[in-house]
XYZ file of C-alpha atoms in Angstrom:
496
model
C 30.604 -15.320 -25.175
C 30.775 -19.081 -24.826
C 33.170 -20.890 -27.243
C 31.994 -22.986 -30.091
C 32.965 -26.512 -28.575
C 30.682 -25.280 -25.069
C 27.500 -23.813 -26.721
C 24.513 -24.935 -25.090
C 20.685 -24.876 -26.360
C 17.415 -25.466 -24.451
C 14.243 -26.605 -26.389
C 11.322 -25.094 -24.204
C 8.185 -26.745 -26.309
C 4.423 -25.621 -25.954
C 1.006 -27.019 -27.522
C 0.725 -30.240 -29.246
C 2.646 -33.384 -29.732
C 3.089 -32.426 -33.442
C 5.114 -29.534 -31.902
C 7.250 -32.031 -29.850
C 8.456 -33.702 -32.772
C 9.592 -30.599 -34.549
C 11.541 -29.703 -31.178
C 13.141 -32.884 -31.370
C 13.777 -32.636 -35.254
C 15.663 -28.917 -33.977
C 17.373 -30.798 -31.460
C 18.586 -33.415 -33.647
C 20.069 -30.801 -36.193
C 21.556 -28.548 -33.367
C 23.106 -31.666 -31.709
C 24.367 -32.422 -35.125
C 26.115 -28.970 -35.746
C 27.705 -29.302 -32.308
C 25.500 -27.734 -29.768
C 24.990 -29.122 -26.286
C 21.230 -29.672 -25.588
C 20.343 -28.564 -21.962
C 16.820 -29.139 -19.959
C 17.068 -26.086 -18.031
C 16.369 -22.328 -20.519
C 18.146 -20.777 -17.666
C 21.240 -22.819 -18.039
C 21.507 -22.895 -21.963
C 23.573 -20.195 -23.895
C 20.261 -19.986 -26.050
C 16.663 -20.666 -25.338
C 14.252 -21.764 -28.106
C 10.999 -21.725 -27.876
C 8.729 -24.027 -29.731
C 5.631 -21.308 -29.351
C 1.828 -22.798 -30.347
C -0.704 -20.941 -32.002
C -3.582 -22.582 -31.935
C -6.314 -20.546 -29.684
C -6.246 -17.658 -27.829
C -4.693 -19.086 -24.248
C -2.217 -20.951 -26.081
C -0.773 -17.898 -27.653
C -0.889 -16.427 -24.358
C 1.008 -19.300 -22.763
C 3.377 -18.900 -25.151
C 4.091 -15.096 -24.604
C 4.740 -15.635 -21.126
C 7.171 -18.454 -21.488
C 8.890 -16.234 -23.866
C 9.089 -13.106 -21.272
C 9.872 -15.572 -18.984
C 13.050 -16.648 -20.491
C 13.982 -13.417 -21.405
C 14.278 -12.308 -17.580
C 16.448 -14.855 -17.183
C 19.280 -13.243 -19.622
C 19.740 -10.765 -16.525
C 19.900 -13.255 -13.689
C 21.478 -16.613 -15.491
C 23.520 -17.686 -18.243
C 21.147 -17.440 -21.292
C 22.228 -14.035 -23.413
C 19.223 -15.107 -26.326
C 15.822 -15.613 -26.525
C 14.340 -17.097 -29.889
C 10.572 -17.876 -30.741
C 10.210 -20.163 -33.075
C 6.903 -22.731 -33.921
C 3.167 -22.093 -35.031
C 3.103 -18.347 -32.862
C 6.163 -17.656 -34.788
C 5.495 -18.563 -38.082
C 1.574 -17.111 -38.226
C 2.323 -13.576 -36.338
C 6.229 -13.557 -37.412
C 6.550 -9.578 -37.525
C 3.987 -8.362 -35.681
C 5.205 -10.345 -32.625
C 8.433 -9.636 -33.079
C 7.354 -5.471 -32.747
C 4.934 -6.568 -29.542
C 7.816 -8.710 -28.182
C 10.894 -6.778 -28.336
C 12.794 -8.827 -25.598
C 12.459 -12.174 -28.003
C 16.324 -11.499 -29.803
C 14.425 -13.322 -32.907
C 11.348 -14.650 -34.604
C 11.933 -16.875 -37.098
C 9.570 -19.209 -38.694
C 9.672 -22.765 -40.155
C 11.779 -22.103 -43.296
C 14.495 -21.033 -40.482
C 14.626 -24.474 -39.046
C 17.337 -26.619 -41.428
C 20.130 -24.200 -40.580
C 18.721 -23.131 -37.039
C 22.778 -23.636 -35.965
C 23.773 -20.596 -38.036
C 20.930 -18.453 -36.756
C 21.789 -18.826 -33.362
C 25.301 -18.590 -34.094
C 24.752 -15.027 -35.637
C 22.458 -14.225 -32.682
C 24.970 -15.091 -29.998
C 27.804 -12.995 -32.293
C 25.325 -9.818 -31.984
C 23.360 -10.125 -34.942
C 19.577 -9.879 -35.102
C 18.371 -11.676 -38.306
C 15.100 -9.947 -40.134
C 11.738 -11.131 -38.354
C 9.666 -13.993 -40.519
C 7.049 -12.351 -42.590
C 4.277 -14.702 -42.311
C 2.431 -15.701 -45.812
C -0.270 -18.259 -46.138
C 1.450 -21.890 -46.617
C -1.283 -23.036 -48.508
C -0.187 -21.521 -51.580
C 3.588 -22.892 -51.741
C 2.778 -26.184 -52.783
C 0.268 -26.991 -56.156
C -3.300 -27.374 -55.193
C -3.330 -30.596 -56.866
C -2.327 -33.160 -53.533
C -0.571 -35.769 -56.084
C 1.687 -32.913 -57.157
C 3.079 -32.069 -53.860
C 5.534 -34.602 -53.384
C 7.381 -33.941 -56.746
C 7.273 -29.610 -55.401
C 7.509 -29.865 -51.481
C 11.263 -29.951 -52.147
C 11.652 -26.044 -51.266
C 9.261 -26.258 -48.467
C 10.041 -26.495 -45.419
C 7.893 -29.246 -43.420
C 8.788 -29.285 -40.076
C 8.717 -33.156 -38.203
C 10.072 -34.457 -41.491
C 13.355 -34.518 -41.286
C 15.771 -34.025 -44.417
C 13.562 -37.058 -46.661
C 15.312 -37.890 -49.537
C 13.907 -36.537 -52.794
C 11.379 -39.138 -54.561
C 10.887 -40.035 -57.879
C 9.670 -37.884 -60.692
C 5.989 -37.405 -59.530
C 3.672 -38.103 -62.506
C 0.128 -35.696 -63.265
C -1.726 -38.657 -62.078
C 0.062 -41.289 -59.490
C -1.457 -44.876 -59.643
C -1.382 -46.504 -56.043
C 1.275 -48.845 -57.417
C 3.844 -45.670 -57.759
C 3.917 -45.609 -53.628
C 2.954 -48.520 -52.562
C 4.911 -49.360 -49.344
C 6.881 -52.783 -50.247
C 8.396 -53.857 -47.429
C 10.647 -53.163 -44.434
C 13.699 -50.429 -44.682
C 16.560 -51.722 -44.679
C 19.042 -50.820 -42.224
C 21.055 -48.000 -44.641
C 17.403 -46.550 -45.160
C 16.354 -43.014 -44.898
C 18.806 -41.142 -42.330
C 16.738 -40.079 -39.176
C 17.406 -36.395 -37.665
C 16.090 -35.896 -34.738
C 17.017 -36.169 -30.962
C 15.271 -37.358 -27.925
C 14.496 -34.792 -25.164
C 13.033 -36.606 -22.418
C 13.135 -40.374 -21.601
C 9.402 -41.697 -22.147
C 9.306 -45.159 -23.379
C 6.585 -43.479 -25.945
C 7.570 -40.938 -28.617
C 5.208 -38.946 -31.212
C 6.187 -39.566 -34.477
C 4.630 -37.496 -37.320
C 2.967 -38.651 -40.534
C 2.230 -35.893 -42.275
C 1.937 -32.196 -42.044
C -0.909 -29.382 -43.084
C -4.217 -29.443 -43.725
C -6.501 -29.271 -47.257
C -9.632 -29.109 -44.809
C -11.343 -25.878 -44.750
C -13.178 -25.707 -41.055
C -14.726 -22.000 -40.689
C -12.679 -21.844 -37.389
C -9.456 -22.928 -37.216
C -6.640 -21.092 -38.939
C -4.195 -24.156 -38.583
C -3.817 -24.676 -42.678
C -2.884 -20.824 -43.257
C 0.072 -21.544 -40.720
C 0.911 -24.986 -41.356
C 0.051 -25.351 -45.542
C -1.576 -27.923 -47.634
C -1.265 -31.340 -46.481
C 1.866 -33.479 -47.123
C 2.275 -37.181 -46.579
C 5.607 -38.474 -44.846
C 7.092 -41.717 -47.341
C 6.301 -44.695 -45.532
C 9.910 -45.729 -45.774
C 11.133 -42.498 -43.542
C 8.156 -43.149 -41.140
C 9.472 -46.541 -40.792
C 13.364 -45.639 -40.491
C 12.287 -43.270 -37.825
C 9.984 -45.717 -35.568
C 13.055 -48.023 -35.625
C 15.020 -45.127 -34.138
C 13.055 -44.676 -31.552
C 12.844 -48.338 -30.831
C 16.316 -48.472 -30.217
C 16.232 -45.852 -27.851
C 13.683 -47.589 -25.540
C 10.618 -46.795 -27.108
C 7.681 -48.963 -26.821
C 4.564 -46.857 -28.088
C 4.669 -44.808 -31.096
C 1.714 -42.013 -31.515
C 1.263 -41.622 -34.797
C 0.014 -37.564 -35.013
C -0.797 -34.663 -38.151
C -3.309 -32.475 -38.731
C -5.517 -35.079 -40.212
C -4.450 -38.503 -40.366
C -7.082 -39.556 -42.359
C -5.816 -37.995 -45.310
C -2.540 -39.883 -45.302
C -1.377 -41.477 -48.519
C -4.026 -39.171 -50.730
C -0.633 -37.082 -52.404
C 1.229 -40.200 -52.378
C -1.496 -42.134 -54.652
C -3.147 -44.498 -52.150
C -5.840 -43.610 -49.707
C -5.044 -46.736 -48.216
C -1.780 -46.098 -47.300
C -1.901 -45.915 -43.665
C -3.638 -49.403 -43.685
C -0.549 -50.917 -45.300
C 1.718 -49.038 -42.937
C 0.154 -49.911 -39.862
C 1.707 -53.636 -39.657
C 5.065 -52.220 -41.025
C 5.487 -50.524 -37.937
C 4.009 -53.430 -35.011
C 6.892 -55.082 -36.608
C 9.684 -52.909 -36.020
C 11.579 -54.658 -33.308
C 10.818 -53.090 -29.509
C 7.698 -51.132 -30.726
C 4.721 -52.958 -28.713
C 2.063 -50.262 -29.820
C 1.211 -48.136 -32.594
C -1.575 -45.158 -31.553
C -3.006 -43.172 -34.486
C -4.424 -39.630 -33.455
C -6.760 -37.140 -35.384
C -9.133 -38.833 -37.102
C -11.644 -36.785 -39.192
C -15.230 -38.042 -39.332
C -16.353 -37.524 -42.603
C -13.309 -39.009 -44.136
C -12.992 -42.199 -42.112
C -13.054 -45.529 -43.985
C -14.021 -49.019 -43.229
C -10.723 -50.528 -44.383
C -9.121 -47.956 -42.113
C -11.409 -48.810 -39.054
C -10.867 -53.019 -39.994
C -7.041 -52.168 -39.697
C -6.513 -50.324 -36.498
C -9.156 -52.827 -34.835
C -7.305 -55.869 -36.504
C -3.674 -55.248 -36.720
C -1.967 -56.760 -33.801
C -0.162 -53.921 -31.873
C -2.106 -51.558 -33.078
C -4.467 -50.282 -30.024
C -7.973 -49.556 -29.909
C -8.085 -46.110 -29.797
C -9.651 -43.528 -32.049
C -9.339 -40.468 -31.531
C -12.262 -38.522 -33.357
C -12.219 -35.055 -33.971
C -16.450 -34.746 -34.160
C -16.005 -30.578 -32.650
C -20.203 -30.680 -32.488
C -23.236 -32.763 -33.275
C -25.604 -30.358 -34.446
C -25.946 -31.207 -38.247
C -27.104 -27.268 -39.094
C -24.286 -26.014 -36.894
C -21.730 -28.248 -38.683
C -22.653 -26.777 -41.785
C -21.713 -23.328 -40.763
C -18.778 -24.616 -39.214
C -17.622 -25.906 -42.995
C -18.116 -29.827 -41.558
C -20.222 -32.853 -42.233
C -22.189 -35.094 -40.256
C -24.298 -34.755 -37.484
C -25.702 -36.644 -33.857
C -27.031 -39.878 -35.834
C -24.149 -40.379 -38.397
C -21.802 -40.315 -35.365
C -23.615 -42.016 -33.379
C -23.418 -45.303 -36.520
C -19.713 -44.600 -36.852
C -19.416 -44.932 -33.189
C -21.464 -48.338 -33.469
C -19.227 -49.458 -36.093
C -15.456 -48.386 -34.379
C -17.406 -50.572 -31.161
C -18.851 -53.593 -33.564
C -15.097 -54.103 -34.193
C -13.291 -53.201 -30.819
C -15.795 -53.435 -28.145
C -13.782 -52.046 -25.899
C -12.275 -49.426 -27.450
C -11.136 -46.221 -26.258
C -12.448 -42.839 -28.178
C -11.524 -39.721 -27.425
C -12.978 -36.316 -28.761
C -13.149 -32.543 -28.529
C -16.322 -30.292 -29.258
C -16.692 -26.318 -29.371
C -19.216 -24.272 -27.952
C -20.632 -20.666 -28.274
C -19.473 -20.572 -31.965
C -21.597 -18.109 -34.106
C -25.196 -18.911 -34.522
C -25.053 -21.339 -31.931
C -28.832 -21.919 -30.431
C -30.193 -23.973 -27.483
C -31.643 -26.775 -29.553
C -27.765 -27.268 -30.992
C -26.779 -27.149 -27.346
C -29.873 -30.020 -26.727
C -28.156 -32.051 -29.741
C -24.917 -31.949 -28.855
C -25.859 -33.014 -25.099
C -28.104 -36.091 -26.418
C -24.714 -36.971 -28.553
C -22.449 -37.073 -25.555
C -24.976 -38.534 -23.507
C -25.453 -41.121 -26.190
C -21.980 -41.801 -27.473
C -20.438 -43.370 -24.373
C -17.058 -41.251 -24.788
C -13.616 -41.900 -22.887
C -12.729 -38.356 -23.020
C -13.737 -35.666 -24.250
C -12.309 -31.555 -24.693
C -14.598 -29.193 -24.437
C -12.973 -25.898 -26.068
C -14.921 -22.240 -26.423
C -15.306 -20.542 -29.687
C -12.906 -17.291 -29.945
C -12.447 -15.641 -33.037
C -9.247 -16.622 -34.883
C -7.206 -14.022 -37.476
C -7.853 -14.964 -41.129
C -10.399 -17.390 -40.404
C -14.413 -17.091 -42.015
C -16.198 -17.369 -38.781
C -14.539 -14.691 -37.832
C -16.709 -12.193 -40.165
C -19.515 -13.986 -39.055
C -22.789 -12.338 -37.098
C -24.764 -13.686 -34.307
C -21.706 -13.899 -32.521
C -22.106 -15.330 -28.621
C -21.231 -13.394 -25.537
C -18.263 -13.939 -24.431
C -20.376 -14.561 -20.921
C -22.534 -16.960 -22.786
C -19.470 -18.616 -24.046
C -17.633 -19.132 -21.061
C -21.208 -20.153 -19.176
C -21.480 -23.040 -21.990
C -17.980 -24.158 -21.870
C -18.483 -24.667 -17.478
C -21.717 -26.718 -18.288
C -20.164 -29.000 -21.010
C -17.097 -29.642 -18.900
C -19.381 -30.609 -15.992
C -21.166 -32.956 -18.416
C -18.112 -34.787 -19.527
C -16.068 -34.904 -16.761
C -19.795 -37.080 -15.153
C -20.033 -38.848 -18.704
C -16.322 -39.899 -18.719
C -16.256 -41.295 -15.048
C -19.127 -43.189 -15.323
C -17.579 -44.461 -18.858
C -14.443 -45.341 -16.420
C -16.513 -46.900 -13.815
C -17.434 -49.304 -16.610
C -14.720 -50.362 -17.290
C -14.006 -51.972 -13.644
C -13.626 -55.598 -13.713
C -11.960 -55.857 -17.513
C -8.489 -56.500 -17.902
C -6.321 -53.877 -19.239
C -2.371 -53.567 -20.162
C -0.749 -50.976 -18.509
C 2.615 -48.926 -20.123
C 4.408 -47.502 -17.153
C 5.234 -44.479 -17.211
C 6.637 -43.116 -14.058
C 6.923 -44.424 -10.411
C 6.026 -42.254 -7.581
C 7.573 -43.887 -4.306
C 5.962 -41.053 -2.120
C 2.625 -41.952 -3.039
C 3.609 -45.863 -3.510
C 2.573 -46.057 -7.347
C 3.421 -47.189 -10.562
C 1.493 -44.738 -13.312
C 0.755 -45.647 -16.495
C -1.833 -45.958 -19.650
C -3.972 -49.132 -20.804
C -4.650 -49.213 -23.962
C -7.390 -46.949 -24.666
C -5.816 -44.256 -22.824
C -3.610 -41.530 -25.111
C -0.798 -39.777 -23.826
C -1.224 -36.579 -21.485
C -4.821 -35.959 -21.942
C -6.760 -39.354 -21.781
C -6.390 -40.388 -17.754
C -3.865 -42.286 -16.415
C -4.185 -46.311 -14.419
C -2.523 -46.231 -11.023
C -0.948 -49.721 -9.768
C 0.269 -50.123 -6.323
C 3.891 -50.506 -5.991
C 4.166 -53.294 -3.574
C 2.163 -55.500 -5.674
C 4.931 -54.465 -8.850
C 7.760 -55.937 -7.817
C 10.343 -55.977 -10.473
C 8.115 -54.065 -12.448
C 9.272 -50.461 -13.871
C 9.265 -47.374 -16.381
C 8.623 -48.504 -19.592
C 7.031 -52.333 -18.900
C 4.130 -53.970 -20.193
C 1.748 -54.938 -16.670
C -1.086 -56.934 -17.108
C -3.640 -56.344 -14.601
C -7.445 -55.958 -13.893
C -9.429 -52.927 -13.210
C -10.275 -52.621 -9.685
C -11.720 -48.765 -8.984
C -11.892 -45.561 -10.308
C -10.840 -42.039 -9.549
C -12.616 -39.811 -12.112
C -11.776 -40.678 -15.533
C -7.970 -42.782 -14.083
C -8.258 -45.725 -13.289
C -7.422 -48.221 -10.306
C -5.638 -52.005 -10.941
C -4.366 -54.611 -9.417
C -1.716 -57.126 -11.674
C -2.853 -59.693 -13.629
C-alpha cells in the first residue's frame, strides 16, 4: 500500500458542468488533506468517479466508466474504485449489489471527509453503501427557511460557506442584499482546478422546488438552495487568479436564485459584482426556466457589460396541452413573445434549448406545434432528448405511453430538423463581428478554436480562426474578428 505522503487520486467526472464543479470541490478537499491529484484513473492509488444520473444513457455511461476502472486494479496501479455523484446518491444500494467491483458507493453526505473514506478503503475497509432517501425532505418546505437549516446538508459545489445569520420566518430583501465586493479575507474557497480552460463553471445554487412530471433531478439533488453572493464572488476571484476569463454561472434553475435568500432579484445585483472581479471578461448564466423569467432579469444579462448574450432556455416542448401533462407552463406563442423580447434587447443573441419527444400522450398535432416553434424561433442550438421513463417520477405511471420505435423515429426527425434550423441560424450570422475566447490550438489542422459570445461551452459550436492570420494570439485570448463561413452550426472567421 502506498504511504500517506505518496497517495494519489483521479477525479474521472461524467454528465453536466454542475458535476464538474463538485469534482473540483472533491479535489480541492482531497488536495487539502494531502492527496496527490492525478489525470490518469489508471495511475492514481484511487479512482473516483463523479457518476451522472440523469437519463437512461447517462447512467449507462457511467457504469461502464466504473467497470472500466475497475479492470484496471488488475493491470495498473489503482487498488480502489469509488462511485460517487447523482448515480451514486439516487441508486446508492442497489448499485452497489449490481456493481460489486465498485469498492464503494457513497453519496453526497460522504463528500466533506471524502479523505477518510478513501483512507479506510485503501486500509481494507468497505464503508456501508449510501441508502438513497428523497433530498427534498431534509430541508423545510418553506425556501426562506433553508438557509437558517441547510447547515446539516450536504450541498455539493458549495464549498464549506460560512454559517449566516439567524434566518427570520419572513426575510425582507434588505436581510441579503449583496452590498458590495468581498474583501480579500472573504469566504475561504475549496476547490481545485482539474484542467487548464481559461473558463470554469461556477455554481449558484443547488436543487430544484420545480415539479416537471419527468425528471427525477429534485428527489436526487433536494429543494433548491441559493449560494451567498459573497461566496459566489470569493470563488469567481479564485478562478480569476488562476487564468480564468469566462465564468458559467450553472444550477438546476437559475431563475430561482435569491428566492430563499429574500430577493428574487438577486442574480440581477450579482451579475455586475462579478464583470468586476479583476481577469473575469465574461459572465454566462445557464438554465433558465420559462415561466419564471423576469424582465429585470432579461434587462440585466442584455445590459450588464461582460455579461454575454446568451440565454439558455430550458422550453423541453411547445405544445401548450402537452406542457400541461408534463407539469410546465407556456406554450408555441408565449415563447415565441419571450423570444421577441430576449431579441428586442440583444439582437444578436445566442439561445440555446432542449425539447423531448415521444413523452406520454404525445400526438402528431403536438409534434406539428413543436415543429412550427423551432421553425419559428430562430434557435442557436437546440437538444433534442427522447422520453424514457425515470424511477420515482409521475410520468412514469402514466398511459398512452409511445413505442419505444416511435420514440426513437421522433427523436431522428427532430435532430434532422435542428441540426438544418441551427446551420442556417449560423449561416446568418456571416458577415457580423464576433469575439472569439480561444480555447485550444490545433497546429495539425492550422487553427485556433474557440467560442464568440453566443456560443456556451461544449455543446453550442465552436468558431475556427486560421492560425497564420493569429500571430501572437493564444489559449485563453480575447480575438476580435468577423464571420466569414460556416461549417454546420461552427463557425468560420477571419481577425478583426
Amino acid at each position: 500500500m502506498s504511504s500517506s505522503a505518496s497517495r494519489s487520486v483521479a477525479l474521472v467526472t461524467l454528465g453536466c458542468t454542475r458535476n464538474e464543479v463538485d469534482s473540483e470541490e472533491l479535489a480541492g478537499r482531497l488536495a487539502a488533506e494531502g492527496w496527490v491529484l492525478v489525470d490518469d484513473a489508471a495511475e492514481a492509488d484511487v479512482a473516483v468517479v463523479n457518476t451522472c444520473g440523469f437519463v437512461e444513457q447517462a447512467k449507462k455511461d457511467s457504469i461502464d466508466v466504473l467497470l472500466e476502472a475497475s479492470a484496471a486494479k488488475d493491470a495498473g496501479r489503482t487498488q480502489a474504485v469509488v462511485a460517487v455523484g447523482c448515480l451514486a446518491e439516487r441508486y446508492g444500494e442497489q448499485l452497489a449489489a449490481e456493481l460489486p467491483e465498485a469498492d464503494a458507493v457513497l453519496g453526497f453526505d460522504s463528500y466533506a471527509d471524502m479523505s477518510g473514506h478513501l483512507k479506510a478503503i485503501l486500509a481494507g475497509d468497505r464503508p456501508a453503501s449510501h441508502t438513497p432517501a428523497d433530498r427534498r425532505r431534509l430541508l423545510p418546505l418553506s425556501p426562506v427557511q433553508r438557509q437558517g437549516g441547510a447547515g446539516g446538508v450536504a450541498l455539493p459545489g458549495h464549498g464549506d460557506p460560512a454559517p449566516p445569520e439567524p434566518t427570520p420566518d419572513v426575510l425582507e430583501p434588505a436581510d441579503v442584499t449583496f452590498q458590495g465586493p468581498v474583501p480579500a479575507s472573504g469566504p475561504r474557497v475549496i476547490r481545485a482546478r482539474l484542467d487548464g480552460r481559461p473558463w470554469a463553471p461556477l455554481k449558484i445554487a443547488s436543487g430544484c422546488d420545480r415539479r416537471c412530471a419527468f425528471c427525477a433531478i429534485p428527489m436526487f439533488r433536494g429543494a433548491f438552495v441559493s449560494r451567498r453572493p459573497t461566496d459566489i464572488v470569493a470563488e469567481a476571484r479564485w478562478l480569476a487568479e488562476r487564468g480564468v476569463k469566462e465564468v458559467f454561472l450553472v444550477s438546476e434553475n437559475s431563475t430561482s436564485y435569491g428566492k430563499d435568500l429574500g430577493d428574487l432579484a438577486l442574480l440581477e445585483k450579482l451579475l455586475p459584482e462579478l464583470t468586476a472581479v479583476d481577469g473575469i471578461e465574461r459572465v454566462r448564466v445557464s438554465y433558465l426556466q420559462p415561466a419564471e423569467i423576469r424582465p429585470g432579469l432579461l434587462d440585466a444579462m442584455a445590459a450588464t457589460p461582460g455579461v454575454v448574450p446568451y440565454f439558455d432556455i430550458s422550453f423541453q416542448h411547445a405544445s401548450g396541452p402537452l406542457l400541461r401533462r408534463m407539469r410546465r407552463f407556456g406554450g408555441r406563442e408565449a415563447f415565441l413573445q419571450l423570444l421577441d423580447e430576449v431579441r428586442t434587447r440583444a439582437p444578436e443573441a445566442g439561445i440555446r434549448s432542449n425539447v423531448i419527444v415521444g413523452f406520454p400522450g404525445e400526438t402528431e398535432a403536438d409534434l406539428d406545434e413543436l415543429e412550427a416553434f423551432l421553425v419559428a424561433a430562430r434557435l442557436d442550438v437546440v437538444g433534442v432528448f427522447g422520453y424514457s421513463d425515470e424511477d420515482g417520477t409521475e410520468a412514469e405511471g402514466y398511459r398512452e405511453k409511445v413505442p419505444e420505435d416511435a420514440v426513437a423515429e421522433r427523436v431522428a426527425r427532430f435532430t434532422a430538423l435542428v441540426e438544418e434550423l441551427g446551420a442556417q441560424r449560423a449561416e446568418e450570422r456571416i458577415g457580423q463581428r464576433v469575439e472569439v475566447l480561444v480555447e485550444e490550438v490545433d497546429d495539425e489542422e492550422g487553427l485556433l478554436l474557440g467560442r464568440a459570445l453566443h456560443q456556451g461551452p461544449d455543446v453550442d459550436g465552436i468558431t475556427m480562426l486560421r492560425l497564420d492570420q493569429c500571430e501572437g494570439f493564444g489559449i485563453g485570448d480575447l480575438v476580435p474578428a468577423t464571420v466569414v463561413g460556416t461549417e454546420g452550426i461552427d463557425l468560420v472567421a477571419e481577425p478583426a
